[in-house]
């Protein structure tokens, strides 16, 4: 079945290309979309390959079908006579961004909860992530079986949007975390280690990328906290089944205990205290990954403060009408800023998180990239990832280091060897931007085009309007 949004976006892209004159095409014209071996060359670009090194200037990127065929200096790359050549002087090409921690179908407008885990809503979110250059998304828990069918459709090219990896349902706590409305087959809440093991075995039958556990008590706002006996059983059984475990944490002591128990990923940053040598050494010894999710705490208050960038079209296009009305409402802003707790508590948590990610990075701990986007209405798919990159630079990382976390590192965390780096043989998941984000991370939001599996897809100027 033809997708109406895809066709509308195609017309917008064509009109934009004709109007601005950005595309200088040579060779074969009017290539069929079904021709998997068509060749496209992005020429005259700056290439940030994702590995953290200096960009390659005045380069050519050759795309054949869904794959990068050749990358190198313009004068060293032979261009096939039949290729479509797109001249892009002054632009930068970098790998498609990869989220290691997001959530599908948990929000719609200003509403949140499992009732939103519906095909149309998820499809809209996937196209929004993709349009903002996030070409792979890990939905880390709170998924129903619907996710596996959608995952296949995206990879087959029959459903537009970001590629999906799944953390399946995930394992929470009876009368505890996560404190949100869920629907049937969206979350396990085992009361005993034996129940937890059975839940893991059932999860393993669906072959997800991770098992997710919620360990902390959300600042004392839930009745029960996951016991060490339960999460140790989850980790042990998951490893028996060949699965890795990602843990939702907040506190330093929980992080230490989980690393000692063998957890594979700390899915949030430590935010109650500064990390110490004990945690650093343990994570390095065990190869534990760390996803800071800096923007999580900032999202609770930043929109109420109304920073100037909230007027930028790059931000506005990511908002549903309902969410835009809420964020623009003076009464809503005042309710957040005047409660005396939300902003101070979350600002303190962010300050600690910023310092901790720099400490861990400098110590050589493996750090991935995620935002918890999609978990609440104010963690906005696509935009949240760009804001996270900005916060990583505010933590003291260079733009290239931040980009590496969101590309090569994020792919490595997921065990994906086909994307995350610009080199021959990898998937052609690319973002083309104006300017030079290797020196100014803000330029990453100046998206000119997005390529997913070798096909150009709508950018944020054509982002779908959410309900």
Tab-separated table of C-alpha atoms in Angstrom:
chain	number	residue	atom	x	y	z
A	1	UNK	CA	0.000	0.000	0.000
A	2	UNK	CA	1.304	3.466	-0.860
A	3	UNK	CA	2.158	5.641	2.109
A	4	UNK	CA	0.550	9.124	1.705
A	5	UNK	CA	3.049	10.894	3.939
A	6	UNK	CA	5.976	9.426	2.037
A	7	UNK	CA	4.576	10.655	-1.288
A	8	UNK	CA	3.839	14.116	0.118
A	9	UNK	CA	7.361	14.381	1.489
A	10	UNK	CA	8.799	13.247	-1.833
A	11	UNK	CA	7.052	16.141	-3.563
A	12	UNK	CA	8.374	18.571	-0.942
A	13	UNK	CA	11.932	17.312	-1.378
A	14	UNK	CA	11.766	17.552	-5.160
A	15	UNK	CA	10.355	21.067	-5.017
A	16	UNK	CA	13.053	22.096	-2.550
A	17	UNK	CA	15.807	20.712	-4.764
A	18	UNK	CA	14.491	22.543	-7.826
A	19	UNK	CA	14.043	25.799	-5.938
A	20	UNK	CA	17.385	25.965	-4.158
A	21	UNK	CA	19.514	24.410	-6.860
A	22	UNK	CA	21.438	22.371	-4.324
A	23	UNK	CA	21.534	19.247	-6.430
A	24	UNK	CA	23.843	19.225	-9.414
A	25	UNK	CA	23.151	15.907	-11.057
A	26	UNK	CA	25.263	14.233	-13.677
A	27	UNK	CA	24.752	10.966	-15.515
A	28	UNK	CA	21.656	8.849	-15.192
A	29	UNK	CA	18.446	10.689	-14.291
A	30	UNK	CA	15.102	9.425	-13.005
A	31	UNK	CA	16.476	6.304	-11.343
A	32	UNK	CA	13.904	3.757	-10.299
A	33	UNK	CA	13.451	3.495	-6.511
A	34	UNK	CA	13.401	-0.277	-6.813
A	35	UNK	CA	16.866	-0.349	-8.408
A	36	UNK	CA	18.969	-1.489	-5.443
A	37	UNK	CA	22.222	-1.020	-7.374
A	38	UNK	CA	21.838	2.638	-8.322
A	39	UNK	CA	24.912	4.745	-7.581
A	40	UNK	CA	24.801	8.165	-5.935
A	41	UNK	CA	27.844	10.279	-5.160
A	42	UNK	CA	27.916	13.042	-2.538
A	43	UNK	CA	30.861	15.144	-3.703
A	44	UNK	CA	32.836	18.005	-2.211
A	45	UNK	CA	31.739	17.212	1.336
A	46	UNK	CA	33.448	17.184	4.692
A	47	UNK	CA	33.237	13.674	6.185
A	48	UNK	CA	33.048	13.019	9.920
A	49	UNK	CA	33.425	9.238	9.987
A	50	UNK	CA	32.200	8.705	13.577
A	51	UNK	CA	35.455	7.382	15.029
A	52	UNK	CA	36.442	10.668	16.658
A	53	UNK	CA	39.261	11.678	14.303
A	54	UNK	CA	39.635	14.862	12.294
A	55	UNK	CA	37.188	15.224	9.388
A	56	UNK	CA	38.178	14.401	5.819
A	57	UNK	CA	37.849	17.578	3.761
A	58	UNK	CA	36.710	17.811	0.129
A	59	UNK	CA	35.677	14.188	-0.011
A	60	UNK	CA	33.398	12.011	-2.109
A	61	UNK	CA	30.982	9.457	-0.677
A	62	UNK	CA	29.814	6.791	-3.104
A	63	UNK	CA	26.519	5.063	-2.297
A	64	UNK	CA	25.548	1.915	-4.160
A	65	UNK	CA	22.149	0.559	-3.233
A	66	UNK	CA	21.995	0.539	0.569
A	67	UNK	CA	25.761	0.417	1.026
A	68	UNK	CA	28.691	2.798	1.130
A	69	UNK	CA	30.873	1.738	-1.783
A	70	UNK	CA	33.768	4.182	-1.499
A	71	UNK	CA	34.813	7.129	0.697
A	72	UNK	CA	37.858	9.264	0.052
A	73	UNK	CA	39.311	12.532	-1.285
A	74	UNK	CA	37.538	13.812	-4.392
A	75	UNK	CA	40.593	13.417	-6.619
A	76	UNK	CA	41.048	9.792	-5.546
A	77	UNK	CA	37.495	8.527	-5.951
A	78	UNK	CA	36.478	7.325	-9.402
A	79	UNK	CA	32.885	8.241	-10.190
A	80	UNK	CA	30.967	5.758	-12.366
A	81	UNK	CA	29.656	7.312	-15.567
A	82	UNK	CA	26.116	6.264	-14.693
A	83	UNK	CA	26.191	7.793	-11.190
A	84	UNK	CA	23.989	10.599	-9.974
A	85	UNK	CA	26.395	13.164	-8.535
A	86	UNK	CA	25.234	15.624	-5.904
A	87	UNK	CA	27.640	18.520	-5.415
A	88	UNK	CA	27.650	19.561	-1.770
A	89	UNK	CA	30.470	22.046	-1.098
A	90	UNK	CA	30.440	23.409	2.446
A	91	UNK	CA	28.315	20.553	3.745
A	92	UNK	CA	29.312	17.900	6.269
A	93	UNK	CA	28.339	14.239	6.106
A	94	UNK	CA	28.275	12.118	9.255
A	95	UNK	CA	26.794	8.730	10.184
A	96	UNK	CA	23.127	8.486	11.066
A	97	UNK	CA	22.665	8.925	14.808
A	98	UNK	CA	21.895	5.837	16.899
A	99	UNK	CA	19.886	5.903	20.116
A	100	UNK	CA	20.721	3.235	22.683
A	101	UNK	CA	17.856	4.295	24.956
A	102	UNK	CA	14.464	5.484	23.743
A	103	UNK	CA	10.858	4.285	24.024
A	104	UNK	CA	8.265	3.655	21.340
A	105	UNK	CA	4.561	4.310	21.658
A	106	UNK	CA	4.452	5.636	25.217
A	107	UNK	CA	3.345	9.176	24.374
A	108	UNK	CA	0.854	10.895	22.082
A	109	UNK	CA	0.643	14.664	22.312
A	110	UNK	CA	0.681	15.424	26.055
A	111	UNK	CA	-0.678	11.997	27.006
A	112	UNK	CA	1.508	9.144	28.223
A	113	UNK	CA	0.964	5.473	28.938
A	114	UNK	CA	0.702	2.080	27.320
A	115	UNK	CA	-2.612	2.936	25.695
A	116	UNK	CA	-0.554	4.842	23.114
A	117	UNK	CA	1.369	1.749	22.001
A	118	UNK	CA	-0.386	1.640	18.633
A	119	UNK	CA	0.867	1.147	15.113
A	120	UNK	CA	-0.037	4.572	13.725
A	121	UNK	CA	1.497	6.372	16.686
A	122	UNK	CA	4.731	4.375	16.562
A	123	UNK	CA	4.990	4.812	12.787
A	124	UNK	CA	4.718	8.583	13.242
A	125	UNK	CA	7.430	8.564	15.898
A	126	UNK	CA	9.752	6.454	13.752
A	127	UNK	CA	9.487	8.891	10.849
A	128	UNK	CA	10.167	11.787	13.212
A	129	UNK	CA	13.329	10.190	14.588
A	130	UNK	CA	14.489	9.410	11.066
A	131	UNK	CA	13.783	12.924	9.795
A	132	UNK	CA	15.995	14.327	12.568
A	133	UNK	CA	18.860	12.056	11.516
A	134	UNK	CA	18.313	9.334	14.135
A	135	UNK	CA	18.317	6.326	11.814
A	136	UNK	CA	18.383	3.581	14.485
A	137	UNK	CA	16.385	3.573	17.726
A	138	UNK	CA	16.549	1.140	20.650
A	139	UNK	CA	13.177	0.916	22.378
A	140	UNK	CA	14.508	-0.076	25.776
A	141	UNK	CA	11.542	-1.782	27.390
A	142	UNK	CA	7.741	-1.317	27.573
A	143	UNK	CA	7.193	-2.943	24.172
A	144	UNK	CA	4.316	-5.193	23.203
A	145	UNK	CA	4.732	-7.980	20.615
A	146	UNK	CA	3.748	-5.397	17.972
A	147	UNK	CA	7.342	-4.154	17.965
A	148	UNK	CA	8.723	-7.230	16.225
A	149	UNK	CA	6.446	-6.919	13.221
A	150	UNK	CA	7.244	-3.222	12.900
A	151	UNK	CA	10.951	-3.995	13.144
A	152	UNK	CA	10.707	-6.344	10.153
A	153	UNK	CA	8.624	-3.898	8.132
A	154	UNK	CA	11.179	-1.111	8.559
A	155	UNK	CA	14.040	-3.359	7.472
A	156	UNK	CA	12.037	-4.604	4.482
A	157	UNK	CA	11.407	-1.003	3.461
A	158	UNK	CA	7.629	-1.278	3.675
A	159	UNK	CA	7.362	1.028	6.707
A	160	UNK	CA	9.131	4.409	6.690
A	161	UNK	CA	11.173	5.408	9.710
A	162	UNK	CA	14.125	4.618	11.921
A	163	UNK	CA	15.366	1.064	12.289
A	164	UNK	CA	14.278	-0.593	15.552
A	165	UNK	CA	16.032	-2.651	18.196
A	166	UNK	CA	13.989	-3.874	21.136
A	167	UNK	CA	14.383	-4.305	24.867
A	168	UNK	CA	11.154	-6.349	24.789
A	169	UNK	CA	8.783	-5.795	27.731
A	170	UNK	CA	11.369	-5.338	30.441
A	171	UNK	CA	11.181	-6.324	34.083
A	172	UNK	CA	9.778	-4.025	36.733
A	173	UNK	CA	8.637	-4.329	40.337
A	174	UNK	CA	5.214	-5.097	41.865
A	175	UNK	CA	3.855	-1.770	43.177
A	176	UNK	CA	7.103	-0.192	42.084
A	177	UNK	CA	9.045	0.951	39.040
A	178	UNK	CA	8.262	1.878	36.378
A	179	UNK	CA	5.385	4.046	37.690
A	180	UNK	CA	3.328	4.281	34.529
A	181	UNK	CA	0.214	2.856	32.962
A	182	UNK	CA	0.887	-0.227	30.852
A	183	UNK	CA	-1.222	-2.582	28.783
A	184	UNK	CA	-1.231	-6.353	28.547
A	185	UNK	CA	2.071	-7.950	27.476
A	186	UNK	CA	4.008	-4.711	27.946
A	187	UNK	CA	5.824	-5.282	31.246
A	188	UNK	CA	6.765	-8.060	33.667
A	189	UNK	CA	6.608	-7.465	37.434
A	190	UNK	CA	8.028	-10.617	39.078
A	191	UNK	CA	7.812	-10.897	42.856
A	192	UNK	CA	10.473	-13.604	43.265
A	193	UNK	CA	13.767	-14.654	41.663
A	194	UNK	CA	12.090	-17.762	40.215
A	195	UNK	CA	9.378	-15.664	38.589
A	196	UNK	CA	12.072	-13.348	37.237
A	197	UNK	CA	13.944	-16.250	35.657
A	198	UNK	CA	10.773	-17.489	33.980
A	199	UNK	CA	10.085	-14.000	32.634
A	200	UNK	CA	13.604	-13.836	31.211
A	201	UNK	CA	13.216	-17.222	29.525
A	202	UNK	CA	9.959	-16.088	27.950
A	203	UNK	CA	11.637	-12.884	26.822
A	204	UNK	CA	14.514	-14.825	25.281
A	205	UNK	CA	12.105	-16.735	23.048
A	206	UNK	CA	11.486	-13.479	21.157
A	207	UNK	CA	15.208	-12.737	20.635
A	208	UNK	CA	15.358	-9.067	21.670
A	209	UNK	CA	18.516	-6.989	21.861
A	210	UNK	CA	18.319	-6.576	25.665
A	211	UNK	CA	16.505	-7.423	28.841
A	212	UNK	CA	15.627	-4.217	30.696
A	213	UNK	CA	15.322	-3.962	34.489
A	214	UNK	CA	14.059	-1.009	36.528
A	215	UNK	CA	16.027	-1.014	39.759
A	216	UNK	CA	15.648	2.331	41.526
A	217	UNK	CA	12.599	3.710	43.361
A	218	UNK	CA	12.161	6.926	41.319
A	219	UNK	CA	13.242	9.169	44.153
A	220	UNK	CA	11.117	7.382	46.716
A	221	UNK	CA	7.930	7.959	44.745
A	222	UNK	CA	7.113	4.252	44.377
A	223	UNK	CA	6.349	1.786	47.154
A	224	UNK	CA	8.835	-0.970	46.361
A	225	UNK	CA	12.328	-1.217	44.952
A	226	UNK	CA	13.760	-4.197	43.064
A	227	UNK	CA	15.717	-6.441	45.401
A	228	UNK	CA	19.271	-7.600	44.676
A	229	UNK	CA	17.998	-11.191	44.639
A	230	UNK	CA	15.609	-10.432	41.773
A	231	UNK	CA	17.971	-8.408	39.604
A	232	UNK	CA	20.788	-10.895	40.198
A	233	UNK	CA	18.468	-13.676	38.998
A	234	UNK	CA	17.539	-11.612	35.933
A	235	UNK	CA	21.178	-10.975	35.035
A	236	UNK	CA	22.212	-14.578	35.572
A	237	UNK	CA	19.308	-16.031	33.578
A	238	UNK	CA	19.684	-13.498	30.784
A	239	UNK	CA	23.350	-14.409	30.379
A	240	UNK	CA	22.407	-18.096	30.348
A	241	UNK	CA	20.023	-17.280	27.503
A	242	UNK	CA	22.629	-15.274	25.598
A	243	UNK	CA	21.043	-11.897	26.343
A	244	UNK	CA	22.476	-8.720	27.795
A	245	UNK	CA	20.865	-6.675	30.573
A	246	UNK	CA	20.398	-2.900	30.703
A	247	UNK	CA	19.453	-1.381	34.057
A	248	UNK	CA	17.509	1.761	34.882
A	249	UNK	CA	19.406	3.364	37.783
A	250	UNK	CA	19.828	6.696	39.528
A	251	UNK	CA	22.087	6.154	42.542
A	252	UNK	CA	25.779	5.387	42.811
A	253	UNK	CA	25.336	2.461	45.208
A	254	UNK	CA	22.827	0.759	42.908
A	255	UNK	CA	25.239	1.208	40.033
A	256	UNK	CA	28.052	-0.434	41.990
A	257	UNK	CA	25.910	-3.408	43.013
A	258	UNK	CA	24.617	-3.952	39.498
A	259	UNK	CA	28.084	-3.809	37.966
A	260	UNK	CA	29.256	-6.338	40.563
A	261	UNK	CA	26.291	-8.549	39.637
A	262	UNK	CA	27.353	-8.463	35.989
A	263	UNK	CA	24.938	-5.991	34.376
A	264	UNK	CA	25.974	-5.103	30.847
A	265	UNK	CA	24.647	-1.549	30.555
A	266	UNK	CA	23.817	1.203	33.032
A	267	UNK	CA	20.962	2.745	31.085
A	268	UNK	CA	20.989	6.088	32.917
A	269	UNK	CA	23.671	8.227	34.456
A	270	UNK	CA	24.499	8.264	38.162
A	271	UNK	CA	22.834	11.392	39.516
A	272	UNK	CA	22.872	11.344	43.313
A	273	UNK	CA	26.634	11.587	43.855
A	274	UNK	CA	29.858	11.923	41.934
A	275	UNK	CA	31.211	8.600	40.703
A	276	UNK	CA	34.268	7.251	42.474
A	277	UNK	CA	37.296	5.139	41.609
A	278	UNK	CA	35.549	1.983	42.788
A	279	UNK	CA	32.826	2.278	40.144
A	280	UNK	CA	35.230	3.435	37.444
A	281	UNK	CA	37.584	0.527	38.023
A	282	UNK	CA	34.755	-2.020	38.165
A	283	UNK	CA	33.165	-0.779	34.939
A	284	UNK	CA	36.470	-0.818	33.099
A	285	UNK	CA	37.330	-4.295	34.387
A	286	UNK	CA	33.957	-5.725	33.343
A	287	UNK	CA	33.476	-3.696	30.167
A	288	UNK	CA	30.186	-2.254	31.420
A	289	UNK	CA	28.582	0.349	29.171
A	290	UNK	CA	27.215	3.664	30.439
A	291	UNK	CA	24.398	5.724	28.878
A	292	UNK	CA	24.214	9.124	30.632
A	293	UNK	CA	20.796	10.376	29.340
A	294	UNK	CA	21.724	13.927	30.338
A	295	UNK	CA	18.603	15.447	28.864
A	296	UNK	CA	16.286	13.386	31.056
A	297	UNK	CA	16.498	15.676	34.070
A	298	UNK	CA	16.780	18.836	31.994
A	299	UNK	CA	13.496	18.039	30.248
A	300	UNK	CA	11.584	18.427	33.518
A	301	UNK	CA	12.251	22.180	33.715
A	302	UNK	CA	13.955	23.566	30.604
A	303	UNK	CA	10.766	24.159	28.599
A	304	UNK	CA	9.212	26.057	31.483
A	305	UNK	CA	12.217	28.396	31.460
A	306	UNK	CA	11.595	29.203	27.780
A	307	UNK	CA	15.137	29.368	26.339
A	308	UNK	CA	15.519	31.249	23.045
A	309	UNK	CA	16.047	28.056	21.023
A	310	UNK	CA	12.430	27.076	21.697
A	311	UNK	CA	11.456	29.537	18.941
A	312	UNK	CA	13.711	27.799	16.417
A	313	UNK	CA	11.809	25.938	13.663
A	314	UNK	CA	14.085	22.935	14.227
A	315	UNK	CA	12.523	22.583	17.679
A	316	UNK	CA	8.987	23.660	16.800
A	317	UNK	CA	8.620	21.102	14.017
A	318	UNK	CA	9.176	18.303	16.507
A	319	UNK	CA	6.142	19.287	18.619
A	320	UNK	CA	2.611	18.000	18.359
A	321	UNK	CA	-0.025	20.751	18.486
A	322	UNK	CA	-1.062	19.710	22.002
A	323	UNK	CA	2.487	19.709	23.305
A	324	UNK	CA	3.219	23.062	21.658
A	325	UNK	CA	0.190	24.579	23.404
A	326	UNK	CA	1.313	23.180	26.753
A	327	UNK	CA	4.882	24.425	26.451
A	328	UNK	CA	3.693	27.876	25.371
A	329	UNK	CA	1.150	28.173	28.182
A	330	UNK	CA	2.307	30.723	30.816
A	331	UNK	CA	0.235	28.963	33.480
A	332	UNK	CA	1.922	25.629	32.789
A	333	UNK	CA	5.364	27.249	32.861
A	334	UNK	CA	4.598	28.932	36.162
A	335	UNK	CA	3.336	25.686	37.693
A	336	UNK	CA	6.677	24.032	36.946
A	337	UNK	CA	8.906	26.871	38.076
A	338	UNK	CA	6.968	27.829	41.199
A	339	UNK	CA	6.563	24.410	42.829
A	340	UNK	CA	9.922	24.900	44.548
A	341	UNK	CA	11.151	21.387	43.807
A	342	UNK	CA	11.073	20.329	40.150
A	343	UNK	CA	13.676	22.720	38.790
A	344	UNK	CA	16.146	22.690	41.746
A	345	UNK	CA	16.137	18.890	42.126
A	346	UNK	CA	16.590	18.224	38.434
A	347	UNK	CA	19.197	20.931	37.956
A	348	UNK	CA	21.253	19.373	40.713
A	349	UNK	CA	20.890	15.923	39.149
A	350	UNK	CA	21.949	17.277	35.760
A	351	UNK	CA	24.987	19.018	37.238
A	352	UNK	CA	26.136	15.744	38.828
A	353	UNK	CA	25.416	13.802	35.635
A	354	UNK	CA	27.432	16.247	33.522
A	355	UNK	CA	30.428	15.898	35.797
A	356	UNK	CA	30.117	12.104	35.966
A	357	UNK	CA	30.023	11.552	32.208
A	358	UNK	CA	33.205	13.605	31.808
A	359	UNK	CA	34.917	11.677	34.601
A	360	UNK	CA	33.937	8.321	33.147
A	361	UNK	CA	34.842	9.325	29.605
A	362	UNK	CA	38.269	10.571	30.624
A	363	UNK	CA	38.857	7.344	32.580
A	364	UNK	CA	38.152	5.209	29.517
A	365	UNK	CA	34.750	3.767	30.455
A	366	UNK	CA	32.693	2.758	27.413
A	367	UNK	CA	29.922	5.312	26.884
A	368	UNK	CA	26.958	5.003	24.539
A	369	UNK	CA	24.227	7.416	23.556
A	370	UNK	CA	20.610	7.712	24.610
A	371	UNK	CA	18.057	10.200	25.831
A	372	UNK	CA	15.027	8.231	27.079
A	373	UNK	CA	13.235	9.994	24.221
A	374	UNK	CA	9.628	8.967	23.915
A	375	UNK	CA	9.305	7.986	27.581
A	376	UNK	CA	7.423	11.195	28.456
A	377	UNK	CA	5.924	13.894	26.224
A	378	UNK	CA	8.765	16.334	26.956
A	379	UNK	CA	11.468	13.881	25.868
A	380	UNK	CA	10.832	14.632	22.236
A	381	UNK	CA	11.836	12.064	19.571
A	382	UNK	CA	14.563	13.404	17.320
A	383	UNK	CA	15.023	16.745	19.005
A	384	UNK	CA	16.055	15.102	22.303
A	385	UNK	CA	19.028	13.465	20.585
A	386	UNK	CA	20.307	16.789	19.254
A	387	UNK	CA	19.874	18.380	22.661
A	388	UNK	CA	21.828	15.487	24.216
A	389	UNK	CA	24.755	16.159	21.896
A	390	UNK	CA	24.753	19.786	23.007
A	391	UNK	CA	24.728	18.749	26.674
A	392	UNK	CA	27.639	16.364	26.105
A	393	UNK	CA	29.709	19.297	24.881
A	394	UNK	CA	28.597	21.302	27.917
A	395	UNK	CA	29.951	18.439	30.017
A	396	UNK	CA	33.370	19.155	28.512
A	397	UNK	CA	33.525	16.709	25.620
A	398	UNK	CA	34.540	17.954	22.195
A	399	UNK	CA	31.941	17.905	19.410
A	400	UNK	CA	33.797	15.027	17.748
A	401	UNK	CA	33.772	13.030	20.987
A	402	UNK	CA	30.050	13.625	21.398
A	403	UNK	CA	29.372	12.592	17.793
A	404	UNK	CA	31.448	9.450	18.286
A	405	UNK	CA	29.245	8.459	21.229
A	406	UNK	CA	26.126	8.873	19.086
A	407	UNK	CA	27.505	6.928	16.113
A	408	UNK	CA	30.430	4.504	16.377
A	409	UNK	CA	30.084	3.959	20.144
A	410	UNK	CA	26.321	3.544	19.979
A	411	UNK	CA	26.674	0.960	17.206
A	412	UNK	CA	29.332	-0.921	19.162
A	413	UNK	CA	27.128	-1.014	22.260
A	414	UNK	CA	24.433	-2.687	20.169
A	415	UNK	CA	26.873	-5.058	18.497
A	416	UNK	CA	26.087	-3.537	15.087
A	417	UNK	CA	28.981	-3.702	12.636
A	418	UNK	CA	27.012	-2.497	9.619
A	419	UNK	CA	26.431	1.119	10.657
A	420	UNK	CA	27.678	3.930	12.915
A	421	UNK	CA	30.830	4.639	10.857
A	422	UNK	CA	31.338	6.076	7.381
A	423	UNK	CA	33.489	3.580	5.537
A	424	UNK	CA	33.169	1.269	2.555
A	425	UNK	CA	30.943	-1.722	3.241
A	426	UNK	CA	28.812	-0.072	5.916
A	427	UNK	CA	25.158	0.822	5.557
A	428	UNK	CA	24.501	4.175	3.929
A	429	UNK	CA	22.844	5.740	6.978
A	430	UNK	CA	23.937	9.366	6.684
A	431	UNK	CA	23.108	12.901	7.759
A	432	UNK	CA	24.110	15.863	5.579
A	433	UNK	CA	24.293	19.197	7.368
A	434	UNK	CA	25.328	22.735	6.581
A	435	UNK	CA	28.402	23.977	8.413
A	436	UNK	CA	30.939	22.057	10.454
A	437	UNK	CA	29.657	20.231	13.570
A	438	UNK	CA	33.205	19.058	14.347
A	439	UNK	CA	33.854	22.568	15.645
A	440	UNK	CA	30.293	23.749	16.371
A	441	UNK	CA	27.857	21.073	17.539
A	442	UNK	CA	24.931	23.424	16.819
A	443	UNK	CA	25.584	22.920	13.103
A	444	UNK	CA	24.329	19.359	13.455
A	445	UNK	CA	20.811	20.754	13.633
A	446	UNK	CA	21.231	22.409	10.213
A	447	UNK	CA	20.100	19.237	8.483
A	448	UNK	CA	19.938	19.384	4.700
A	449	UNK	CA	19.205	15.725	3.990
A	450	UNK	CA	19.009	12.324	5.658
A	451	UNK	CA	19.876	9.002	4.011
A	452	UNK	CA	18.669	5.693	5.439
A	453	UNK	CA	19.824	2.424	3.871
A	454	UNK	CA	20.963	4.391	0.826
A	455	UNK	CA	17.698	6.214	0.188
A	456	UNK	CA	17.114	9.879	0.812
A	457	UNK	CA	14.282	10.375	3.304
A	458	UNK	CA	12.389	13.483	4.479
A	459	UNK	CA	14.342	15.812	6.742
A	460	UNK	CA	12.943	17.823	9.685
A	461	UNK	CA	11.477	20.504	7.408
A	462	UNK	CA	8.926	17.852	6.447
A	463	UNK	CA	8.574	16.215	9.857
A	464	UNK	CA	5.084	14.771	10.349
A	465	UNK	CA	2.693	16.590	12.646
A	466	UNK	CA	1.877	14.445	15.654
A	467	UNK	CA	-1.656	14.103	16.899
